[in-house]
PDB file of C-alpha atoms in Angstrom:
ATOM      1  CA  UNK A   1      66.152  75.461 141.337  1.00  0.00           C
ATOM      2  CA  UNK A   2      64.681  76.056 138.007  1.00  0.00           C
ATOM      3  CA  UNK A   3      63.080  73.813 135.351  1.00  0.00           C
ATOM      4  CA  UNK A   4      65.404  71.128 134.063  1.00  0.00           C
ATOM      5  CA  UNK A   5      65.081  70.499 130.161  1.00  0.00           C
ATOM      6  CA  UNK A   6      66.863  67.518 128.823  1.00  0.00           C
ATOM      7  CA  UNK A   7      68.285  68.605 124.814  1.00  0.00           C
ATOM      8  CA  UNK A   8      68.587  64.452 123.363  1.00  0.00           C
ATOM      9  CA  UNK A   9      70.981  65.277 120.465  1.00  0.00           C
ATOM     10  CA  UNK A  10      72.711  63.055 118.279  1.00  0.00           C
ATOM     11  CA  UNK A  11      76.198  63.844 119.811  1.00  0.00           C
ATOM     12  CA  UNK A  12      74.355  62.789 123.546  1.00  0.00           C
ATOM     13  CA  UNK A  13      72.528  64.365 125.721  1.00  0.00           C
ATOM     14  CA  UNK A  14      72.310  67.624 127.394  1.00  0.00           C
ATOM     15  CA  UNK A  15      70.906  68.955 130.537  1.00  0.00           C
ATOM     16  CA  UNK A  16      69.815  72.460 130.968  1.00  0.00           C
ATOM     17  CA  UNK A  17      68.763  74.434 133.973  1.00  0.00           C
ATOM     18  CA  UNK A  18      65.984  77.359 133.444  1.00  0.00           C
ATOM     19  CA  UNK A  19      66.475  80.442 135.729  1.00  0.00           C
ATOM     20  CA  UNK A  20      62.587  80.696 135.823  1.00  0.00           C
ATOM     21  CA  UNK A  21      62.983  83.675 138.150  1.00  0.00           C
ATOM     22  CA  UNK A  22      65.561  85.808 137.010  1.00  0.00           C
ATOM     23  CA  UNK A  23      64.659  85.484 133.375  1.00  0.00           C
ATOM     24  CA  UNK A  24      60.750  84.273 133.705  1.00  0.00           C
ATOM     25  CA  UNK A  25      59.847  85.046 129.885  1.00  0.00           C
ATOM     26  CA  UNK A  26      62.808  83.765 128.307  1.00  0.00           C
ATOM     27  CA  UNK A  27      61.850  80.521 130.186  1.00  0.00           C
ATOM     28  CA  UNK A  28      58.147  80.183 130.034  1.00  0.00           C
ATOM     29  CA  UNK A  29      58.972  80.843 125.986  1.00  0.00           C
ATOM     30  CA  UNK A  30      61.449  77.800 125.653  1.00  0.00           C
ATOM     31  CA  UNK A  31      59.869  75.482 128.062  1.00  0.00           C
ATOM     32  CA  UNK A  32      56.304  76.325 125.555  1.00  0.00           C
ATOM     33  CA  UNK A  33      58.261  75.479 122.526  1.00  0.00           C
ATOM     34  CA  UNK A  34      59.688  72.174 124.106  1.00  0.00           C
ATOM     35  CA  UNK A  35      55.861  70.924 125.319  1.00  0.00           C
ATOM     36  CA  UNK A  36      54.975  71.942 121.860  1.00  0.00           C
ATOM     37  CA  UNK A  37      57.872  69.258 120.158  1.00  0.00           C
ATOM     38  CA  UNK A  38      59.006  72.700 118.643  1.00  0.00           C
ATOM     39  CA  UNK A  39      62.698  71.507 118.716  1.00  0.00           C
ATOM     40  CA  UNK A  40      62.283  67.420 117.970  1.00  0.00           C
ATOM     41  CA  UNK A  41      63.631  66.763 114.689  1.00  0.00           C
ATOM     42  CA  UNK A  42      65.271  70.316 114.698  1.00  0.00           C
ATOM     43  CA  UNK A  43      69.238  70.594 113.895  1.00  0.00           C
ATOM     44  CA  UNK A  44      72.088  72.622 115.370  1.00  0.00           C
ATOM     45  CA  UNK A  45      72.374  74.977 112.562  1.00  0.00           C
ATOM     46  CA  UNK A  46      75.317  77.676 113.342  1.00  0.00           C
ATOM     47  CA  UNK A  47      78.100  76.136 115.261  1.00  0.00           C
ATOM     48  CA  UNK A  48      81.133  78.651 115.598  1.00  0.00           C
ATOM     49  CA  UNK A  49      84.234  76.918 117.201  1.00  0.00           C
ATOM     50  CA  UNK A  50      85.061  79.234 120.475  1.00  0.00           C
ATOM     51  CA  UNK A  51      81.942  81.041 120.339  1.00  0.00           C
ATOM     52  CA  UNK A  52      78.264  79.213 120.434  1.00  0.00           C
ATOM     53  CA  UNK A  53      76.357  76.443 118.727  1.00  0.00           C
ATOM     54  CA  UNK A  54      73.371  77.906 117.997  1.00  0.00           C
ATOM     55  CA  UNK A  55      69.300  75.946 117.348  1.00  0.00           C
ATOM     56  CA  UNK A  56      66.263  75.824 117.045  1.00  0.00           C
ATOM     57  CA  UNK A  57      64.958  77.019 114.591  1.00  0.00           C
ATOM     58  CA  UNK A  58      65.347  74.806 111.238  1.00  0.00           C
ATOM     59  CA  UNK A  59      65.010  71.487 110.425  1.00  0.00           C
ATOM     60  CA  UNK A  60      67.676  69.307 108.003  1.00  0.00           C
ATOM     61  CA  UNK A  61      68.352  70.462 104.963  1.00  0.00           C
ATOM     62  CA  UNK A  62      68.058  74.119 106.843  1.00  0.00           C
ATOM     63  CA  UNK A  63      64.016  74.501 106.505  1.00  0.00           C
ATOM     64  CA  UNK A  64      63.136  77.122 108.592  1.00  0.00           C
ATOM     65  CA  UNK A  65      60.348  76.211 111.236  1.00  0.00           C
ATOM     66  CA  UNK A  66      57.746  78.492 112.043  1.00  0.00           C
ATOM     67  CA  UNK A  67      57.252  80.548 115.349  1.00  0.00           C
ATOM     68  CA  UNK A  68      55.382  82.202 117.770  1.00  0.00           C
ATOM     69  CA  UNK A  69      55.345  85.707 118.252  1.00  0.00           C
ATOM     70  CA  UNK A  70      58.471  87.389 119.428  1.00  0.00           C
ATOM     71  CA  UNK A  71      59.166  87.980 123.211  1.00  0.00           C
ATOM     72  CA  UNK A  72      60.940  90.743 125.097  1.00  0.00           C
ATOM     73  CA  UNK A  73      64.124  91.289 125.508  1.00  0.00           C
ATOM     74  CA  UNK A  74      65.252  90.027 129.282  1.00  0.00           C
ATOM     75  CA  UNK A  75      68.613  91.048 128.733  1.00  0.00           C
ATOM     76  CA  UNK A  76      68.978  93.139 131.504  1.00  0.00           C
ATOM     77  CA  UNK A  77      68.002  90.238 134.338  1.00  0.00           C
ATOM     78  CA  UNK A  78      71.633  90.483 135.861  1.00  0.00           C
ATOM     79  CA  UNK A  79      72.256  86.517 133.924  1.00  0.00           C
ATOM     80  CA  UNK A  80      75.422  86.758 132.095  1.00  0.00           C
ATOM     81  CA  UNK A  81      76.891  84.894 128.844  1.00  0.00           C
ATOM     82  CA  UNK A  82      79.024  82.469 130.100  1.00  0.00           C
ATOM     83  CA  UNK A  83      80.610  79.990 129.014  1.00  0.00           C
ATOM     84  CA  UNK A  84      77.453  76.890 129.397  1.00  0.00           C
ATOM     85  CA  UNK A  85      74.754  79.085 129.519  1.00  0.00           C
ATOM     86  CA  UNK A  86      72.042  79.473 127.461  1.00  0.00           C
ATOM     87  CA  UNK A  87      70.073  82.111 125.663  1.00  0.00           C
ATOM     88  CA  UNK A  88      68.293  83.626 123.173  1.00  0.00           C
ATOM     89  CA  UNK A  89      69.074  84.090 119.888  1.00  0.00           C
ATOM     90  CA  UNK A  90      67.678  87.076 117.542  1.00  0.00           C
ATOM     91  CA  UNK A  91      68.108  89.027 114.854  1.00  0.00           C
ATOM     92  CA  UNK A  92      69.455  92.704 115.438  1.00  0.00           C
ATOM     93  CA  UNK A  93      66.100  93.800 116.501  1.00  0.00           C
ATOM     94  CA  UNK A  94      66.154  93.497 120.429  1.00  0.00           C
ATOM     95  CA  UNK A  95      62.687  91.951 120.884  1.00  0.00           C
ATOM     96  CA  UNK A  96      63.026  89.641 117.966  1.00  0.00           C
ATOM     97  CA  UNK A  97      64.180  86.398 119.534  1.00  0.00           C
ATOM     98  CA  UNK A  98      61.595  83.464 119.323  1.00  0.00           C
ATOM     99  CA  UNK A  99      62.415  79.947 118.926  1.00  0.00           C
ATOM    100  CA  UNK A 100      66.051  80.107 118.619  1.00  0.00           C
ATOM    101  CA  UNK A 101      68.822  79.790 121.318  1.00  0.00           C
ATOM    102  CA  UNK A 102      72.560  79.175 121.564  1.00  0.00           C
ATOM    103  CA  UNK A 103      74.606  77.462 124.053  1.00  0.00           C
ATOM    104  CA  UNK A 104      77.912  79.706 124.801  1.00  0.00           C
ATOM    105  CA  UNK A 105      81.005  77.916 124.310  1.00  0.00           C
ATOM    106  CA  UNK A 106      82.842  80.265 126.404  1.00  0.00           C
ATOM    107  CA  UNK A 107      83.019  83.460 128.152  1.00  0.00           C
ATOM    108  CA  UNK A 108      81.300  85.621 125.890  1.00  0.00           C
ATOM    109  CA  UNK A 109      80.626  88.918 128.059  1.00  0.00           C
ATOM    110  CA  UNK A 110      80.713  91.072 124.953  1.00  0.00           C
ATOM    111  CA  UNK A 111      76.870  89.808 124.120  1.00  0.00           C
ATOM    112  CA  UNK A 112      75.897  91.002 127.664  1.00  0.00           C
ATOM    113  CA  UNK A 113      73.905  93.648 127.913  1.00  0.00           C
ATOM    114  CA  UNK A 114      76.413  96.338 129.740  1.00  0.00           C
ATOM    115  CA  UNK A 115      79.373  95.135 126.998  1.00  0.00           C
ATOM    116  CA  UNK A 116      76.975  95.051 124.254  1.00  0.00           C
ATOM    117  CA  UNK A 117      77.340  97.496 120.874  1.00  0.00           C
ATOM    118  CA  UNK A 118      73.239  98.173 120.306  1.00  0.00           C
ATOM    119  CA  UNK A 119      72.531  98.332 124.109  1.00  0.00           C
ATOM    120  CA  UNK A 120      70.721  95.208 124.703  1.00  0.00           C
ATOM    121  CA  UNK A 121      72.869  92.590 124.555  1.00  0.00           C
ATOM    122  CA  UNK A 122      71.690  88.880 124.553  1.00  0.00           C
ATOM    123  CA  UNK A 123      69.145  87.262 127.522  1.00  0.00           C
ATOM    124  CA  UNK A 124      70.313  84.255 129.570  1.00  0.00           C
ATOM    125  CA  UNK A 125      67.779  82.067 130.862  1.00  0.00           C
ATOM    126  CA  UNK A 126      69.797  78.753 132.004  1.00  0.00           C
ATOM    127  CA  UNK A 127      72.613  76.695 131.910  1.00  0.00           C
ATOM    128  CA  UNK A 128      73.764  73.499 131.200  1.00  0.00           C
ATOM    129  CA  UNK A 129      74.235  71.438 134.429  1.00  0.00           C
ATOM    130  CA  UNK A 130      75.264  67.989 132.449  1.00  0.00           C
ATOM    131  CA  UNK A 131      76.020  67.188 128.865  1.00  0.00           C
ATOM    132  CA  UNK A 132      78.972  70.074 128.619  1.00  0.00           C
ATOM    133  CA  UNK A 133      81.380  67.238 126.946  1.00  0.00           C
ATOM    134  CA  UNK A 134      78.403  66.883 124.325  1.00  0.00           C
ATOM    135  CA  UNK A 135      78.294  70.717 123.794  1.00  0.00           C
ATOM    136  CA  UNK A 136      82.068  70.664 123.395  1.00  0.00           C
ATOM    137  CA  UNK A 137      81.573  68.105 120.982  1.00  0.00           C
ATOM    138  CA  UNK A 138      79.265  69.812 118.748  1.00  0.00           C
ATOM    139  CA  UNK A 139      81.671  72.800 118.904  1.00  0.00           C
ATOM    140  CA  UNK A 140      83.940  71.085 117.331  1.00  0.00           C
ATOM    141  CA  UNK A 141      82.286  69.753 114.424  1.00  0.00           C
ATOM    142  CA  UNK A 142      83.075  70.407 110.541  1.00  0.00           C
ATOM    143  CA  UNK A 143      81.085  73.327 109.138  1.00  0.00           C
ATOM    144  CA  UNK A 144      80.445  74.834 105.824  1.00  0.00           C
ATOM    145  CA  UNK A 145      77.428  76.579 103.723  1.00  0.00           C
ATOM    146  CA  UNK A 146      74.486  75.780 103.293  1.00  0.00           C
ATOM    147  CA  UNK A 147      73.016  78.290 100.933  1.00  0.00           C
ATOM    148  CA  UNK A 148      72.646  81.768 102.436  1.00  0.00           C
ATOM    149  CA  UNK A 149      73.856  80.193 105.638  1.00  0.00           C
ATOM    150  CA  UNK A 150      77.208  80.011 107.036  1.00  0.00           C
ATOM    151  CA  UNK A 151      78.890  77.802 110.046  1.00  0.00           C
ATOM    152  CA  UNK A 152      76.638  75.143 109.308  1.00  0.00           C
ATOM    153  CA  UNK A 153      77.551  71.864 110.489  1.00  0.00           C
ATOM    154  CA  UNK A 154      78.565  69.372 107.262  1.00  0.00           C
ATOM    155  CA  UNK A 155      76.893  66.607 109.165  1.00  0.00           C
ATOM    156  CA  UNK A 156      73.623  67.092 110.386  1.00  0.00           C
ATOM    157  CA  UNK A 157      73.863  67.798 114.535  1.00  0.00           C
ATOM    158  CA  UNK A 158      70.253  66.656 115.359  1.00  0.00           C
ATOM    159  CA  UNK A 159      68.276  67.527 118.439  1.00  0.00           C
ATOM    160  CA  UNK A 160      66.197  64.229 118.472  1.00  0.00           C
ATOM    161  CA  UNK A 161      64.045  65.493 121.644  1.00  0.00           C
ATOM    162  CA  UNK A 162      63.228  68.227 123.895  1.00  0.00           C
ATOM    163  CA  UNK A 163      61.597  66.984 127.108  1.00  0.00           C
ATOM    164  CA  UNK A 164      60.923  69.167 130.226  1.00  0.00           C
ATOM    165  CA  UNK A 165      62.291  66.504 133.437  1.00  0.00           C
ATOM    166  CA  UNK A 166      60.143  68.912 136.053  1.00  0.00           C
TER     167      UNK A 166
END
């Protein structure tokens, strides 16, 4: 059993399971940013239907929070991106994920590491254990642009509070 974080969003709430051991950086990482309020007040800010919804990072209106440094790259912890897990988002630098993280909205073994095109792939480091009707839900909302940004939802998707529940 791993640390349980509980994601309050505006579509409900959703209950994620850490695998502290299998993916110990990845975790300690999040479960700073959540003590830190990091993610309340933060939106849902790419949401592709059949693929993730993806946070974390920005706040409405798309203003970009800042972060701590970088972590590596746990990508190879044996964790894979299925659908409900969760993991960490980056850029296409390996060791670039920081805040960010995306919920899979289904089987997506083609951002494991073994699958992956640049050899790293994406690190799980949970999984939601209640609150998948909630993910589904913010799947499925309307998205457009928001400046540079594309897949952002039309309606703000707010996480409202990050709590660690032990």
């Amino acid at each position: 059993m791993g640390t349980k974080i509980q994601l309050q969003t505006s579509k409900g709430d959703i209950t994620i399971e850490l695998d502290d051991a299998k993916a110990p950086a990845s975790a300690a990482n999040f479960v700073e940013y959540v003590k830190a309020g990091h993610y309340d007040g933060t939106v849902f800010h790419r949401v592709i239907p059949g693929f993730m919804i993806q946070g974390g990072g920005f706040e409405p209106g798309m203003k970009q929070k800042p972060t701590r440094a970088p972590i590596q790259n746990e990508s190879a912890n044996g964790l894979t991106n299925d659908h409900y897990t969760i993991a960490m988002a980056r850029t296409s630098a390996p060791h670039s994920a920081s805040s960010q993280f995306f919920i899979n909205a289904t089987d997506n073994g083609f951002l494991n590491k073994a699958q992956s095109q640049d050899g790293w792939g994406y690190a799980v480091f949970g999984k939601v254990t209640a609150g998948t009707e909630v993910v589904d839900a913010i799947e499925k909302v309307k998205t457009g642009r928001s400046g540079m940004h594309g897949d952002v939802p039309v309606e703000d998707v707010l996480i409202q509070r990050a709590t660690v529940l032990g």
